[in-house]
Amino acid sequence: MSLFKELGLSQAITNALTDLGYEQPTTIQEKAIPQILSSQDDVKAFAQTGTGKTAAFSLPILEQIDSKSKNTQAIILSPTRELAIQIGKNIQEFSKNLSNINVITVYGGASIEDQIRGLKKGAHIVVGTPGRTVDLIKRKQLKLENIKWVVLDEADEMLNMGFKEDLDQVLKVTPQDKQTLLFSATFPREVDAIAKNYMHNPVEIDAGKRNVGADKVSHEYYLVSERNRYPSLKRLADVNPNIYGIVFCRTRRETKDIAAKLIDDGYNADALHGDLSQAQRDIVMEKFRAKHLQLLIATDVAARGLDVTDLTHVINYKLPDQTENYTHRSGRTGRAGKEGISIALISNKEKGKLRPIERKIGKTFIQKQVPNGKEICEKQLFKLIEKVKDVEVNDEQINPYLEGIYAQLKDIDHDELIKRFVSIEFNQFLSYYEGAEDLNGDDSRERRRSSDENFTRFYINLGKMDRLNPAKLMGLINEHLNKNDVEIGQIEILKSFSFFEIDKAYADKVVDAFRNAEFDGRAVIVEVTTKPKQRRNRSKRRFGSGERRGGNGFSGHRKSSGGYGNKKGGKFSNSKPSSRRSRR
Ligand code: AMP
């Protein structure tokens, strides 16, 4: 008997799971499925991405859906369109042997009319992003008065993304006696508040210490200067010729910059960020899923819901502003029992960010050295040799030419022949890395000089008391500037006020943008300010004062200079070693 069956699932569903290759339930499935099948109690589950939580909540719901009724009985809210689509798709797969179960997925950026038509046909389960779901409720096209289950998937992320009001609105129109299932990787105050306000004595379920995959993730960091951040990224890609990973950046602008540079330097890379149209995003994701891209450069939000199970690496080009986001990022590798590596490129100033992450993940970061040219060439060389060993030879097609080829090569002996053939592929690579400098270590003084020059510093009369955090502040800035690609420098959140730095070019616009602005009904004051004098006195401090200006300081503002790699980039991109060409 299948283990899924022991959890109380029917043959129709367990057969579908077998077809999907699900052999054994994951921890969260083992705990949540019998609980939801046997009790109406609300459930509060600690579950990261990749733990199998989709099946954990959807299987027991599917098992109990009344297919004879046309009412919508379950609403599943998820933070992003991609995740919603993925959940909808999963539910369809799980229910393929059940008759007459209709699942509709609703999300912004797609025709609302089509979605309304779908709802009119009767949807037993609706999966939606919060904004579009509220829109459909307001238009009276989505009726939730007969709801039996509400699922809040990735609740922390929904709140991070500013969906609190939408969640409130949805929850308010659902009946009192429904069962609420809340899944979240982290439980910050805001998530607990939702649980307190809308759930009744929830049963708590933990997906286990970590998901199966996360235990197989090793966490590594490389200490580099800002100048060497990008060249170091390239070396990491070069030393891992079979890399299939996501490079996480902090801003859309950085994402675009890094992707453009990598493409220019001949890598199979592309960018995924919110400035792309939905169609463009779909194309990029499809290419990545099909492994036509080796590196996907993405913002946290854009990469949500991208269901790729076999990433070899996650690279934090810049560490996220919020510790929780690191777990989301690293949880994307090491899935389905495979091993994965989560890498952080950090400057001296960012070292302080590692400890809180280590506490969260319960693991220690291992410091690694950016590989030197010799190590990289060796790796690439042996990759080529592997390829030669594995290549399929089509005798029939090649045989007619062999005589001529042998005749031409007859004066070259075996050893010389191998050398020459390797050199064809490698001359450019070897010369590119010849004498390559050591990229390890940070030079923070240079960084601070540049920081001061390129940014204007502002005071804002909101702080921790207003529950402001770097993410919220960035959201506020983007919202008021009505732009989302303005480079934001250091942020310091203090008790009742804060400081932030903005790309100098936008300095005038910032003051204007915040004129008459309000935050929670209070007038917002934003003024240009300068750094306090004592901060310039760096001589006594090892790493400069920026490091100590609160844990919220971060250095994501500088456009990464090409440094060494870029100077020689032309040469490199012309040569494009074969490992970087499309895998197709
Ligand atoms: P989720 O956390 O729901 O996004 O699931 C992460 C990945 O694990 C998805 O690709 C699922 O298809 C897969 N998965 C979920 N449960 C199982 C299972 N019991 N056995 C094998 N794969 C699973």
Coordinates of C-alpha atoms and ligand atoms in Angstrom, one line a residue:
M1 CA 0.0 0.0 0.0
S2 CA 1.3 3.4 -0.9
L3 CA 2.2 5.6 2.0
F4 CA 0.0 8.3 0.7
K5 CA -2.9 5.9 1.0
E6 CA -2.1 5.4 4.7
L7 CA -2.6 9.2 5.1
G8 CA -6.3 8.7 4.2
L9 CA -6.2 9.6 0.5
S10 CA -8.3 7.8 -2.1
Q11 CA -7.1 5.5 -4.8
A12 CA -8.0 8.0 -7.5
I13 CA -5.6 10.6 -5.9
T14 CA -2.8 8.2 -5.0
N15 CA -2.8 6.9 -8.6
A16 CA -2.3 10.5 -9.8
L17 CA 0.5 10.9 -7.3
T18 CA 2.2 7.8 -8.5
D19 CA 2.0 9.1 -12.1
L20 CA 3.7 12.3 -10.9
G21 CA 6.5 10.2 -9.4
Y22 CA 5.5 11.1 -5.8
E23 CA 6.5 7.9 -3.9
Q24 CA 6.6 9.0 -0.3
P25 CA 4.9 11.9 1.4
T26 CA 7.2 14.7 2.6
T27 CA 7.2 15.7 6.2
I28 CA 4.6 18.5 5.8
Q29 CA 2.4 16.2 3.8
E30 CA 2.6 13.5 6.4
K31 CA 1.6 15.9 9.1
A32 CA -0.9 18.1 7.3
I33 CA -2.9 15.7 5.2
P34 CA -4.4 13.5 8.0
Q35 CA -4.9 16.6 10.1
I36 CA -7.0 18.4 7.5
L37 CA -8.8 15.3 6.5
S38 CA -9.9 14.5 10.1
S39 CA -10.5 17.9 11.6
Q40 CA -12.1 21.3 10.8
D41 CA -9.5 23.0 13.0
D42 CA -7.5 25.8 11.5
V43 CA -3.9 25.0 10.6
K44 CA -0.8 27.1 11.0
A45 CA 2.0 25.5 9.1
F46 CA 5.7 26.4 9.1
A47 CA 6.8 25.4 5.6
Q48 CA 9.4 26.7 3.3
T49 CA 9.2 26.7 -0.4
G50 CA 10.1 23.3 -1.9
T51 CA 8.8 21.2 1.1
G52 CA 5.8 19.9 -0.9
K53 CA 3.3 22.2 0.8
T54 CA 1.1 22.5 -2.3
A55 CA 0.1 18.9 -2.1
A56 CA -0.1 19.1 1.7
F57 CA -3.0 21.5 1.5
S58 CA -4.6 20.7 -1.9
L59 CA -4.8 16.9 -1.5
P60 CA -7.1 16.9 1.6
I61 CA -9.2 19.7 0.1
L62 CA -9.6 17.7 -3.2
E63 CA -10.5 14.7 -1.1
Q64 CA -13.4 16.5 0.5
I65 CA -14.7 18.8 -2.3
D66 CA -18.3 18.3 -3.2
S67 CA -18.2 18.0 -6.9
K68 CA -21.9 17.9 -7.3
S69 CA -22.2 21.4 -5.9
K70 CA -21.3 24.3 -8.3
N71 CA -20.2 26.5 -5.4
T72 CA -16.7 27.7 -4.9
Q73 CA -15.6 25.8 -1.9
A74 CA -11.9 26.6 -1.6
I75 CA -9.9 29.8 -2.2
I76 CA -6.1 29.6 -2.3
L77 CA -4.3 32.8 -2.1
S78 CA -0.7 33.0 -3.3
P79 CA 1.7 36.0 -3.6
T80 CA 2.6 35.8 -7.3
R81 CA 1.0 34.9 -10.6
E82 CA 3.7 32.3 -11.2
L83 CA 3.1 30.5 -7.9
A84 CA -0.7 30.7 -8.4
I85 CA -0.4 29.2 -11.9
Q86 CA 1.9 26.5 -10.5
I87 CA -0.6 25.6 -7.7
G88 CA -3.5 25.5 -10.2
K89 CA -1.5 23.3 -12.5
N90 CA -0.5 21.0 -9.5
I91 CA -4.2 20.7 -8.4
Q92 CA -5.2 19.8 -11.9
E93 CA -2.6 17.1 -12.0
F94 CA -3.6 15.8 -8.6
S95 CA -7.3 15.7 -9.6
K96 CA -6.9 14.1 -13.0
N97 CA -8.7 10.9 -11.9
L98 CA -11.5 12.8 -10.2
S99 CA -14.5 13.7 -12.3
N100 CA -16.0 17.2 -12.5
I101 CA -13.6 19.1 -10.4
N102 CA -13.1 22.6 -11.7
V103 CA -10.1 24.7 -10.8
I104 CA -9.7 28.3 -11.9
T105 CA -6.6 30.4 -11.5
V106 CA -7.0 34.2 -11.3
Y107 CA -4.2 36.7 -11.4
G108 CA -3.5 40.2 -12.5
G109 CA -1.9 41.0 -15.9
A110 CA -4.2 38.7 -17.8
S111 CA -7.7 39.2 -19.2
I112 CA -10.2 39.5 -16.3
E113 CA -13.0 38.7 -18.7
D114 CA -11.6 35.3 -19.5
Q115 CA -11.3 34.6 -15.8
I116 CA -14.9 35.8 -15.2
R117 CA -16.1 33.4 -17.9
G118 CA -14.2 30.6 -16.2
L119 CA -15.7 31.5 -12.8
K120 CA -19.2 31.6 -14.4
K121 CA -18.9 27.9 -15.4
G122 CA -18.5 27.1 -11.7
A123 CA -15.1 26.7 -10.0
H124 CA -14.8 24.4 -7.0
I125 CA -11.4 25.7 -6.2
V126 CA -10.1 29.1 -7.0
V127 CA -6.4 29.9 -6.9
G128 CA -5.6 33.6 -7.0
T129 CA -3.3 36.4 -6.3
P130 CA -4.7 38.7 -3.6
G131 CA -5.2 41.8 -5.9
R132 CA -7.1 40.1 -8.6
T133 CA -9.1 38.0 -6.2
V134 CA -10.3 41.2 -4.4
D135 CA -11.1 42.8 -7.8
L136 CA -13.3 39.8 -8.7
I137 CA -15.0 39.9 -5.3
K138 CA -15.8 43.6 -5.8
R139 CA -17.2 42.9 -9.2
K140 CA -19.4 40.3 -7.6
Q141 CA -17.9 37.7 -10.0
L142 CA -16.3 35.6 -7.2
K143 CA -18.6 34.6 -4.5
L144 CA -17.0 33.3 -1.3
E145 CA -20.0 32.8 0.9
N146 CA -19.9 29.0 0.6
I147 CA -16.2 28.7 1.2
K148 CA -15.1 25.8 3.3
W149 CA -11.3 26.3 3.0
V150 CA -9.1 29.3 2.8
V151 CA -5.5 28.7 2.1
L152 CA -3.0 31.5 2.6
D153 CA 0.1 30.2 0.9
E154 CA 3.5 31.9 1.6
A155 CA 1.6 34.3 3.9
D156 CA 4.9 36.0 4.9
E157 CA 5.6 36.8 1.3
M158 CA 2.1 38.1 0.7
L159 CA 2.5 40.5 3.6
N160 CA 6.0 41.5 2.5
M161 CA 4.5 42.4 -0.9
G162 CA 2.0 44.7 0.7
F163 CA -1.1 42.5 0.3
K164 CA -2.3 42.9 3.9
E165 CA -5.4 44.9 3.0
D166 CA -6.3 42.5 0.2
L167 CA -6.0 39.6 2.6
D168 CA -8.2 41.3 5.1
Q169 CA -10.8 42.0 2.4
V170 CA -10.9 38.4 1.3
L171 CA -11.0 36.9 4.8
K172 CA -13.8 39.3 5.7
V173 CA -16.2 37.9 3.0
T174 CA -15.7 34.3 3.8
P175 CA -17.9 32.5 6.3
Q176 CA -17.0 32.1 10.0
D177 CA -17.1 28.3 10.0
K178 CA -14.5 27.8 7.2
Q179 CA -11.2 26.1 7.8
T180 CA -8.2 28.4 7.4
L181 CA -4.9 26.9 6.4
L182 CA -1.9 29.3 6.7
F183 CA 1.4 28.3 5.2
S184 CA 4.4 30.4 5.9
A185 CA 8.2 30.0 5.9
T186 CA 8.6 32.6 8.7
F187 CA 6.3 34.0 11.3
P188 CA 7.1 37.6 11.7
R189 CA 4.7 39.8 13.7
E190 CA 2.5 40.6 10.7
V191 CA 1.8 36.9 10.0
D192 CA 1.1 36.2 13.6
A193 CA -1.4 39.1 13.6
I194 CA -3.3 37.5 10.6
A195 CA -3.3 34.2 12.5
K196 CA -4.6 35.9 15.6
N197 CA -7.3 37.9 13.9
Y198 CA -8.6 35.3 11.5
M199 CA -7.9 31.9 13.0
H200 CA -9.4 30.0 15.9
N201 CA -7.0 28.0 18.0
P202 CA -5.0 26.8 15.0
V203 CA -3.2 23.5 15.2
E204 CA 0.5 24.2 14.5
I205 CA 2.4 22.0 12.1
D206 CA 6.1 22.2 11.4
A207 CA 7.6 20.9 8.1
G208 CA 10.4 19.5 10.1
K209 CA 13.7 21.1 10.8
R210 CA 14.2 22.0 7.2
N211 CA 12.8 20.5 4.1
V212 CA 14.5 17.5 2.7
G213 CA 16.3 19.6 0.2
A214 CA 17.5 22.3 2.4
D215 CA 19.5 19.9 4.5
K216 CA 21.5 19.1 1.4
V217 CA 22.3 22.8 0.8
S218 CA 25.7 24.0 1.7
H219 CA 26.1 27.7 2.3
E220 CA 29.2 29.4 1.1
Y221 CA 30.4 33.0 1.0
Y222 CA 33.1 34.8 -0.9
L223 CA 34.6 38.0 0.5
V224 CA 35.1 40.4 -2.4
S225 CA 35.2 44.1 -3.0
E226 CA 32.5 45.9 -4.9
R227 CA 34.8 46.3 -7.8
N228 CA 35.4 42.5 -8.0
R229 CA 31.8 41.4 -7.4
Y230 CA 31.0 40.9 -11.0
P231 CA 34.3 39.4 -12.1
S232 CA 33.9 37.0 -9.2
L233 CA 30.5 36.0 -10.4
K234 CA 31.9 35.2 -13.8
R235 CA 34.7 33.1 -12.2
L236 CA 32.1 31.1 -10.2
A237 CA 30.2 30.4 -13.4
D238 CA 33.4 29.5 -15.2
V239 CA 34.6 27.1 -12.5
N240 CA 31.2 25.3 -12.6
P241 CA 30.8 24.6 -16.3
N242 CA 27.5 22.7 -15.7
I243 CA 26.0 25.4 -13.5
Y244 CA 22.3 25.8 -13.6
G245 CA 21.3 28.5 -11.2
I246 CA 19.6 31.7 -10.2
V247 CA 21.6 34.8 -9.5
F248 CA 19.6 36.9 -7.1
C249 CA 20.0 40.7 -7.2
R250 CA 18.5 43.3 -5.0
T251 CA 17.0 45.7 -7.5
R252 CA 15.6 45.5 -11.0
R253 CA 18.3 47.8 -12.3
E254 CA 21.0 45.6 -10.9
T255 CA 19.3 42.5 -12.3
K256 CA 19.2 44.1 -15.8
D257 CA 22.8 45.3 -15.5
I258 CA 24.2 42.0 -14.5
A259 CA 22.2 40.0 -17.0
A260 CA 23.3 42.4 -19.8
K261 CA 26.9 42.1 -18.8
L262 CA 26.8 38.3 -18.6
I263 CA 25.1 38.1 -22.0
D264 CA 27.6 40.4 -23.4
D265 CA 30.4 38.2 -22.0
G266 CA 29.0 35.2 -23.7
Y267 CA 27.1 33.4 -21.0
N268 CA 23.7 31.6 -21.3
A269 CA 22.0 34.1 -19.1
D270 CA 18.9 36.2 -19.0
A271 CA 17.1 38.5 -16.6
L272 CA 13.7 38.1 -14.9
H273 CA 12.3 41.1 -13.2
G274 CA 9.1 43.1 -12.8
D275 CA 9.8 45.5 -15.7
L276 CA 9.3 42.7 -18.2
S277 CA 5.9 42.2 -19.7
Q278 CA 4.1 39.0 -18.7
A279 CA 4.8 37.5 -22.1
Q280 CA 8.5 38.4 -21.9
R281 CA 8.7 36.8 -18.4
D282 CA 7.0 33.7 -19.6
I283 CA 9.5 33.3 -22.4
V284 CA 12.5 33.8 -20.1
M285 CA 11.1 31.3 -17.6
E286 CA 10.4 28.8 -20.3
K287 CA 13.9 29.1 -21.6
F288 CA 15.3 28.6 -18.1
R289 CA 13.1 25.6 -17.4
A290 CA 14.1 24.0 -20.6
K291 CA 17.8 24.6 -19.6
H292 CA 18.5 26.8 -22.6
L293 CA 19.7 29.3 -20.1
Q294 CA 22.2 28.3 -17.4
L295 CA 21.9 31.4 -15.3
L296 CA 18.7 33.3 -14.5
I297 CA 19.4 36.7 -13.0
A298 CA 16.4 37.6 -10.9
T299 CA 14.9 39.7 -8.2
D300 CA 13.3 37.9 -5.3
V301 CA 9.8 38.7 -6.3
A302 CA 10.2 37.7 -10.0
A303 CA 11.7 34.4 -9.1
R304 CA 8.8 33.4 -6.7
G305 CA 6.8 30.5 -7.9
L306 CA 9.4 29.5 -10.5
D307 CA 9.2 25.8 -10.0
V308 CA 12.6 24.4 -11.0
T309 CA 13.7 21.5 -9.0
D310 CA 17.3 20.8 -10.1
L311 CA 19.2 24.0 -9.6
T312 CA 22.8 23.4 -8.9
H313 CA 23.5 26.8 -7.4
V314 CA 21.7 29.8 -6.0
I315 CA 24.0 32.9 -6.0
N316 CA 23.3 35.9 -3.9
Y317 CA 24.9 38.5 -5.9
K318 CA 23.8 40.8 -3.1
L319 CA 22.3 39.4 0.1
P320 CA 18.7 40.2 0.5
D321 CA 17.6 43.0 2.9
Q322 CA 15.5 40.6 4.9
T323 CA 16.9 37.5 6.4
E324 CA 13.8 35.5 5.6
N325 CA 14.4 36.1 1.9
Y326 CA 17.7 34.3 2.1
T327 CA 15.9 31.1 3.1
H328 CA 13.5 31.5 0.2
R329 CA 16.4 32.0 -2.1
S330 CA 18.6 29.1 -0.9
G331 CA 15.5 26.8 -0.7
R332 CA 15.4 26.9 -4.4
T333 CA 18.4 24.7 -4.7
G334 CA 18.9 21.2 -3.1
R335 CA 15.4 20.2 -3.9
A336 CA 13.9 16.8 -4.3
G337 CA 16.8 15.3 -2.3
K338 CA 19.5 16.7 -4.5
E339 CA 22.5 18.6 -3.3
G340 CA 22.7 22.3 -3.8
I341 CA 25.0 25.2 -3.1
S342 CA 23.9 28.6 -2.0
I343 CA 26.6 31.2 -2.5
A344 CA 26.8 34.7 -1.1
L345 CA 29.1 37.3 -2.6
I346 CA 29.7 39.7 0.2
S347 CA 31.8 42.8 0.9
N348 CA 33.4 43.4 4.3
K349 CA 30.5 45.7 5.2
E350 CA 28.0 42.9 4.6
K351 CA 29.7 40.4 6.8
G352 CA 27.4 41.3 9.7
K353 CA 24.5 40.0 7.7
L354 CA 25.8 36.4 7.8
R355 CA 25.2 35.8 11.5
P356 CA 21.4 36.4 11.5
I357 CA 21.1 34.2 8.4
E358 CA 23.1 31.5 10.1
R359 CA 20.9 31.6 13.1
K360 CA 17.8 31.3 10.9
I361 CA 19.1 28.4 8.7
G362 CA 20.8 26.7 11.6
K363 CA 23.9 26.3 9.5
T364 CA 27.3 28.0 9.2
F365 CA 28.5 29.7 6.1
I366 CA 31.8 28.4 4.8
Q367 CA 34.2 30.9 3.5
K368 CA 35.5 30.0 0.1
Q369 CA 38.2 31.5 -2.2
V370 CA 37.3 32.9 -5.6
P371 CA 39.0 30.5 -7.9
N372 CA 42.1 31.6 -9.8
G373 CA 42.6 31.3 -13.5
K374 CA 44.4 27.9 -13.2
E375 CA 41.6 26.3 -11.3
I376 CA 39.1 27.5 -13.8
C377 CA 41.0 26.4 -16.9
E378 CA 41.5 23.0 -15.3
K379 CA 37.8 22.6 -14.7
Q380 CA 36.9 23.8 -18.2
L381 CA 39.5 21.6 -19.8
F382 CA 38.3 18.5 -18.1
K383 CA 34.7 19.4 -19.0
L384 CA 35.9 19.4 -22.6
I385 CA 37.5 16.1 -22.2
E386 CA 34.4 14.7 -20.6
K387 CA 32.4 15.9 -23.6
V388 CA 34.9 14.2 -26.0
K389 CA 34.5 11.0 -24.0
D390 CA 30.7 11.2 -24.1
V391 CA 30.1 12.5 -27.6
E392 CA 28.0 10.3 -29.9
V393 CA 29.9 9.4 -33.0
N394 CA 27.9 8.9 -36.2
D395 CA 30.2 6.5 -38.1
E396 CA 28.1 6.5 -41.2
Q397 CA 28.3 10.2 -41.7
I398 CA 31.9 10.6 -40.6
N399 CA 33.5 7.7 -42.4
P400 CA 33.5 9.1 -45.9
Y401 CA 35.7 12.0 -44.7
L402 CA 38.1 10.1 -42.5
E403 CA 40.6 9.1 -45.2
G404 CA 41.1 12.8 -46.2
I405 CA 41.4 13.8 -42.5
Y406 CA 44.0 11.1 -41.8
A407 CA 46.0 12.1 -44.8
Q408 CA 46.1 15.7 -43.6
L409 CA 47.1 14.8 -40.0
K410 CA 49.6 12.0 -40.9
D411 CA 52.6 14.0 -39.8
I412 CA 51.3 14.9 -36.4
D413 CA 51.9 12.4 -33.6
H414 CA 49.3 11.3 -31.1
D415 CA 50.4 13.6 -28.2
E416 CA 50.8 16.6 -30.5
L417 CA 47.4 16.0 -31.9
I418 CA 45.7 16.0 -28.5
K419 CA 47.5 19.2 -27.6
R420 CA 46.4 21.0 -30.7
F421 CA 42.8 19.9 -30.5
V422 CA 42.6 21.0 -26.9
S423 CA 44.2 24.3 -27.8
I424 CA 41.6 25.1 -30.4
E425 CA 39.0 25.2 -27.7
F426 CA 41.2 26.7 -25.1
N427 CA 43.8 29.1 -26.4
Q428 CA 41.5 32.1 -25.8
F429 CA 40.3 30.8 -22.5
L430 CA 43.9 30.2 -21.2
S431 CA 45.1 33.6 -22.4
Y432 CA 42.0 35.3 -20.9
Y433 CA 42.9 33.9 -17.5
E434 CA 46.7 34.1 -17.8
G435 CA 48.0 36.2 -15.0
A436 CA 44.5 36.8 -13.7
E437 CA 44.5 38.7 -10.5
D438 CA 43.4 37.4 -7.1
L439 CA 39.8 38.6 -6.6
N440 CA 39.6 37.7 -2.9
G441 CA 39.3 40.3 -0.2
D442 CA 37.6 43.6 0.1
D443 CA 38.8 47.2 -0.1
S444 CA 36.1 49.1 1.7
R445 CA 37.7 52.5 1.5
E446 CA 37.2 52.8 -2.2
R447 CA 33.6 51.7 -1.8
R448 CA 32.8 54.4 0.7
R449 CA 34.3 57.1 -1.4
S450 CA 32.2 56.2 -4.3
S451 CA 29.1 55.9 -2.1
D452 CA 29.5 59.4 -0.9
E453 CA 29.9 60.8 -4.4
N454 CA 27.0 59.2 -6.1
F455 CA 24.2 59.5 -3.6
T456 CA 22.2 62.1 -1.8
R457 CA 21.2 61.4 1.7
F458 CA 17.7 62.0 3.0
Y459 CA 16.0 62.2 6.4
I460 CA 12.5 60.8 6.7
N461 CA 10.3 61.2 9.8
L462 CA 9.3 57.5 10.0
G463 CA 11.1 54.8 11.8
K464 CA 10.8 51.5 13.6
M465 CA 7.9 52.9 15.7
D466 CA 6.0 53.2 12.4
R467 CA 7.0 49.6 11.7
L468 CA 9.1 50.8 8.9
N469 CA 11.7 48.4 7.5
P470 CA 14.1 48.7 4.6
A471 CA 11.7 46.8 2.3
K472 CA 8.7 49.1 3.2
L473 CA 10.9 52.2 2.8
M474 CA 12.0 51.1 -0.6
G475 CA 8.4 50.4 -1.5
L476 CA 7.4 53.8 -0.3
I477 CA 10.2 55.5 -2.3
N478 CA 9.3 53.6 -5.4
E479 CA 5.6 54.4 -5.0
H480 CA 6.1 58.1 -4.5
L481 CA 8.7 58.5 -7.2
N482 CA 6.4 56.4 -9.4
K483 CA 9.5 54.6 -10.6
N484 CA 11.0 51.3 -9.5
D485 CA 14.5 51.4 -10.8
V486 CA 16.0 54.2 -8.9
E487 CA 19.2 53.2 -7.2
I488 CA 18.7 53.2 -3.5
G489 CA 21.8 53.3 -1.3
Q490 CA 22.2 52.9 2.4
I491 CA 19.2 52.7 4.6
E492 CA 19.2 53.3 8.3
I493 CA 16.0 52.7 10.2
L494 CA 16.1 54.3 13.6
K495 CA 13.4 54.5 16.3
S496 CA 11.4 57.4 15.2
F497 CA 13.1 58.5 12.0
S498 CA 15.3 57.1 9.3
F499 CA 17.9 57.9 6.6
F500 CA 18.2 56.7 3.1
E501 CA 20.4 57.4 0.1
I502 CA 19.2 57.9 -3.4
D503 CA 20.9 58.2 -6.7
K504 CA 22.0 61.8 -6.9
A505 CA 20.2 62.2 -10.3
Y506 CA 16.9 61.9 -8.5
A507 CA 17.6 64.1 -5.5
D508 CA 15.3 66.9 -6.5
K509 CA 12.5 64.6 -7.5
V510 CA 12.5 62.9 -4.1
V511 CA 11.6 66.0 -2.1
D512 CA 8.8 66.9 -4.6
A513 CA 7.5 63.3 -4.6
F514 CA 7.1 63.3 -0.9
R515 CA 5.4 66.7 -0.6
N516 CA 1.9 66.1 0.9
A517 CA 2.7 62.4 1.3
E518 CA 1.0 60.5 4.2
F519 CA 1.9 57.3 6.0
D520 CA -0.8 55.8 8.2
G521 CA -2.6 59.1 8.3
R522 CA 0.5 61.1 9.3
A523 CA 2.3 63.7 7.2
V524 CA 5.6 62.5 5.9
I525 CA 8.6 64.8 6.0
V526 CA 11.5 64.1 3.7
E527 CA 14.6 66.4 3.7
V528 CA 18.0 66.3 2.3
T529 CA 20.6 65.8 5.0
T530 CA 24.3 65.1 5.3
K531 CA 26.2 62.5 7.2
P532 CA 27.3 63.4 10.7
K533 CA 30.9 64.6 10.8
Q534 CA 32.2 62.0 13.2
R535 CA 31.5 59.3 10.6
R536 CA 34.2 60.7 8.4
N537 CA 36.7 59.9 11.2
R538 CA 37.4 56.5 10.0
S539 CA 41.0 56.2 11.1
K540 CA 40.2 54.4 14.3
R541 CA 37.7 52.1 12.8
R542 CA 38.6 49.1 10.9
F543 CA 35.9 49.0 8.4
G544 CA 34.5 52.5 8.4
S545 CA 31.4 53.7 10.2
G546 CA 28.9 52.4 7.6
E547 CA 29.2 49.0 9.0
R548 CA 28.1 50.1 12.4
R549 CA 25.2 52.2 11.4
G550 CA 22.7 49.7 12.3
G551 CA 22.1 46.3 10.9
N552 CA 19.9 47.8 8.2
G553 CA 22.8 49.4 6.4
F554 CA 23.6 47.8 3.2
S555 CA 25.7 48.6 0.2
G556 CA 23.5 47.6 -2.7
H557 CA 23.9 50.9 -4.4
R558 CA 26.9 50.7 -6.5
K559 CA 26.7 49.6 -10.0
S560 CA 29.2 46.9 -10.2
S561 CA 32.2 48.0 -12.2
G562 CA 33.4 45.5 -14.7
G563 CA 36.8 45.5 -13.2
Y564 CA 39.2 43.1 -14.5
G565 CA 36.7 40.9 -16.2
N566 CA 35.1 43.7 -18.2
K567 CA 38.4 45.1 -19.4
K568 CA 39.1 41.9 -21.1
G569 CA 35.4 41.2 -21.7
G570 CA 35.6 41.9 -25.4
K571 CA 38.2 39.3 -25.9
F572 CA 36.2 36.9 -23.9
S573 CA 32.9 37.5 -25.6
N574 CA 34.5 37.1 -29.0
S575 CA 35.9 33.7 -28.0
K576 CA 32.8 32.4 -26.2
P577 CA 34.1 29.1 -25.0
S578 CA 31.9 26.3 -26.1
S579 CA 30.7 25.6 -22.6
R580 CA 28.8 28.8 -22.7
R581 CA 27.0 28.3 -25.9
S582 CA 23.4 27.1 -25.8
R583 CA 23.1 23.6 -24.4
R584 CA 20.9 22.7 -27.2
Ligands
AMP1 P1 6.1 22.6 -3.3 O1 6.8 22.9 -2.0 O2 4.7 22.2 -3.2 O3 6.3 23.8 -4.3 O4 6.8 21.4 -4.0 C1 8.2 21.4 -4.4 C2 8.5 20.3 -5.5 O5 8.5 19.0 -4.9 C3 7.5 20.3 -6.6 O6 8.2 20.2 -7.8 C4 6.6 19.1 -6.3 O7 6.1 18.6 -7.5 C5 7.6 18.2 -5.6 N1 7.0 17.3 -4.6 C6 6.1 17.6 -3.7 N2 5.7 16.5 -3.0 C7 6.5 15.5 -3.4 C8 6.6 14.1 -3.0 N3 5.9 13.6 -2.0 N4 7.5 13.4 -3.7 C9 8.2 13.9 -4.7 N5 8.1 15.2 -5.2 C10 7.3 16.0 -4.5

